Amino acid sequence: MKSKLMSLLAALSLSTLAVPAIAEDAHPNMPFGAKALDIYRTVIEFKSTAEHGETPAMARYLADQFRDGGFADDDIFLFEIGNAAGLIVRYHGDGTSGKAPVSISAHMDVVEANPADWVRDPFKLTEEDGYFFARGAADDKLGVVATTVAFLRLKAEGWVPNRDLIIAFSGDEETGMLTTRALVQDHLALTNSEFVLNADSGGATLPDGGGRPVSFAMQAAEKTYATWQLTITNPGGHSSRPRNDNAIYELADALIKIREFKFPVRANELTRRYFKFTGERTPGPKGEAMQAFAADPTDADAVQVLRADPGIVGTTGTTCVATMLAGGHAENALPQSATATVNCRIFPGEGVAATEATLRDVVGNDAVEFNMISNPTETDPSPLREDVLAALQKAVDNKFPGLEIVPYMSSGGTDGMHFRAAGIPSYGVNGGYSKAGDTFAHGLNERILQQSFYDNLAHWYVLLKAIAGDS
Ligand SMILES: [Zn+2]
């Protein structure tokens, strides 16, 4: 894999010598720009969370958009699982390439948002200071809208791809991922493809002071997502008669041990290559640490610098963190139970069972019950493909001519893992350009630069034409 990767990167560097002309504009008045904003505003207003359950309604709305855009009923397939939904839309090619279809994935659901915590209504699109604010503004209604609109625009222009393109939207990526599994298991006949382009990851970080990003990141691997509930039970009693055994205290002790524990440093060919490339282009101690780590992942000083950065720590090994807490039943009673949720992102190859064993060791208290509450899918990195890299380069060149693409491993779990597990390589290639300080996905006041919204429309338009056409 090393030599192939190196030659691909060398080829990419060469391609920067011949920079193509800017092809596609990206602004509110671009073709389908107004339509895109209308769809974006509408899908943001669907509370497509696990709790509110409006994902099926959003899927029906999108299906209508495709129908109105000229896609046949037979090529639009919507399915529901619980209060989530999946949507599959086939864009028929003329088959002249002789190649298998390409799928495009994104997720319609969003993480829950409590309006009381937000400055602005999370389920209304707010335009302010050059940004779009809303839950899902970035993750991942940005990707849903850009890919949907690319289909609509290309169809309206009469473009016929040389291979089938398939939209495969999931509807519970942020929670159970049942619809994602269904896309590649129950509905594989509709989604089977040579590879999948994922609109839920990929992109570049814009320097705060303006100018060009260091590189464009393409997700080609991801860590394994696994969540445990840790529970302590206790007979409880009257709070006027406290004892040393106390479910809340014991659980707190366990969590503090997990906080203090650092999983061993891990590296693979992809992450070392990523750190070398990015380090050479990152100024200061961080860039030096990246290069030192790439050369020698046991370099303790480099590890310390990299692990101090929340955006980087996940690339250096497995991480686990407490995310939820519940306990007790009355203010004047000793707690009968206390439960914490611990979410882990496991480095490829480390293993879910081994991670649980490590956590049990770290906690060192047999009274703590471990219950796996996620359904982990472990996958290997996707092979780097010249056709994907070349097509993506065209889309990237449209915004930043010659900007180099760096494959990376993502620390978050995406739909890509289920495609990978089904034998379909997945590449995170969304044209998400954002400033380092703007990453509020899953958190409060999620936002995206307005310009980036339009850039991503142009990005997918160019990318799909390149992947299934001559240009
Ligand atoms: Zn997402």
GROMACS .gro file of N, CA and C and ligand atoms in nm, residues 107 139-140 173-174 200 413-414 442, ligand 1:
model
   28
  107HIS      N    1  -2.644   1.163   0.545
  107HIS     CA    2  -2.750   1.126   0.640
  107HIS      C    3  -2.846   1.242   0.665
  139ASP      N    4  -2.368   1.925   0.956
  139ASP     CA    5  -2.372   1.778   0.974
  139ASP      C    6  -2.516   1.728   0.979
  140ASP      N    7  -2.572   1.680   0.873
  140ASP     CA    8  -2.511   1.667   0.744
  140ASP      C    9  -2.609   1.715   0.638
  173GLU      N   10  -2.808   0.796   1.119
  173GLU     CA   11  -2.662   0.783   1.127
  173GLU      C   12  -2.611   0.823   1.265
  174GLU      N   13  -2.679   0.919   1.326
  174GLU     CA   14  -2.632   0.972   1.455
  174GLU      C   15  -2.673   0.883   1.571
  200ASP      N   16  -2.060   1.308   0.414
  200ASP     CA   17  -2.063   1.335   0.558
  200ASP      C   18  -1.922   1.354   0.616
  413GLY      N   19  -1.756   0.811   1.369
  413GLY     CA   20  -1.812   0.702   1.289
  413GLY      C   21  -1.906   0.761   1.186
  414THR      N   22  -1.899   0.716   1.061
  414THR     CA   23  -1.992   0.761   0.959
  414THR      C   24  -2.056   0.640   0.892
  442HIS      N   25  -2.275   1.876   1.616
  442HIS     CA   26  -2.326   1.807   1.735
  442HIS      C   27  -2.342   1.902   1.852
  472ZN      ZN   28  -2.257   1.342   1.015
   0.00000   0.00000   0.00000
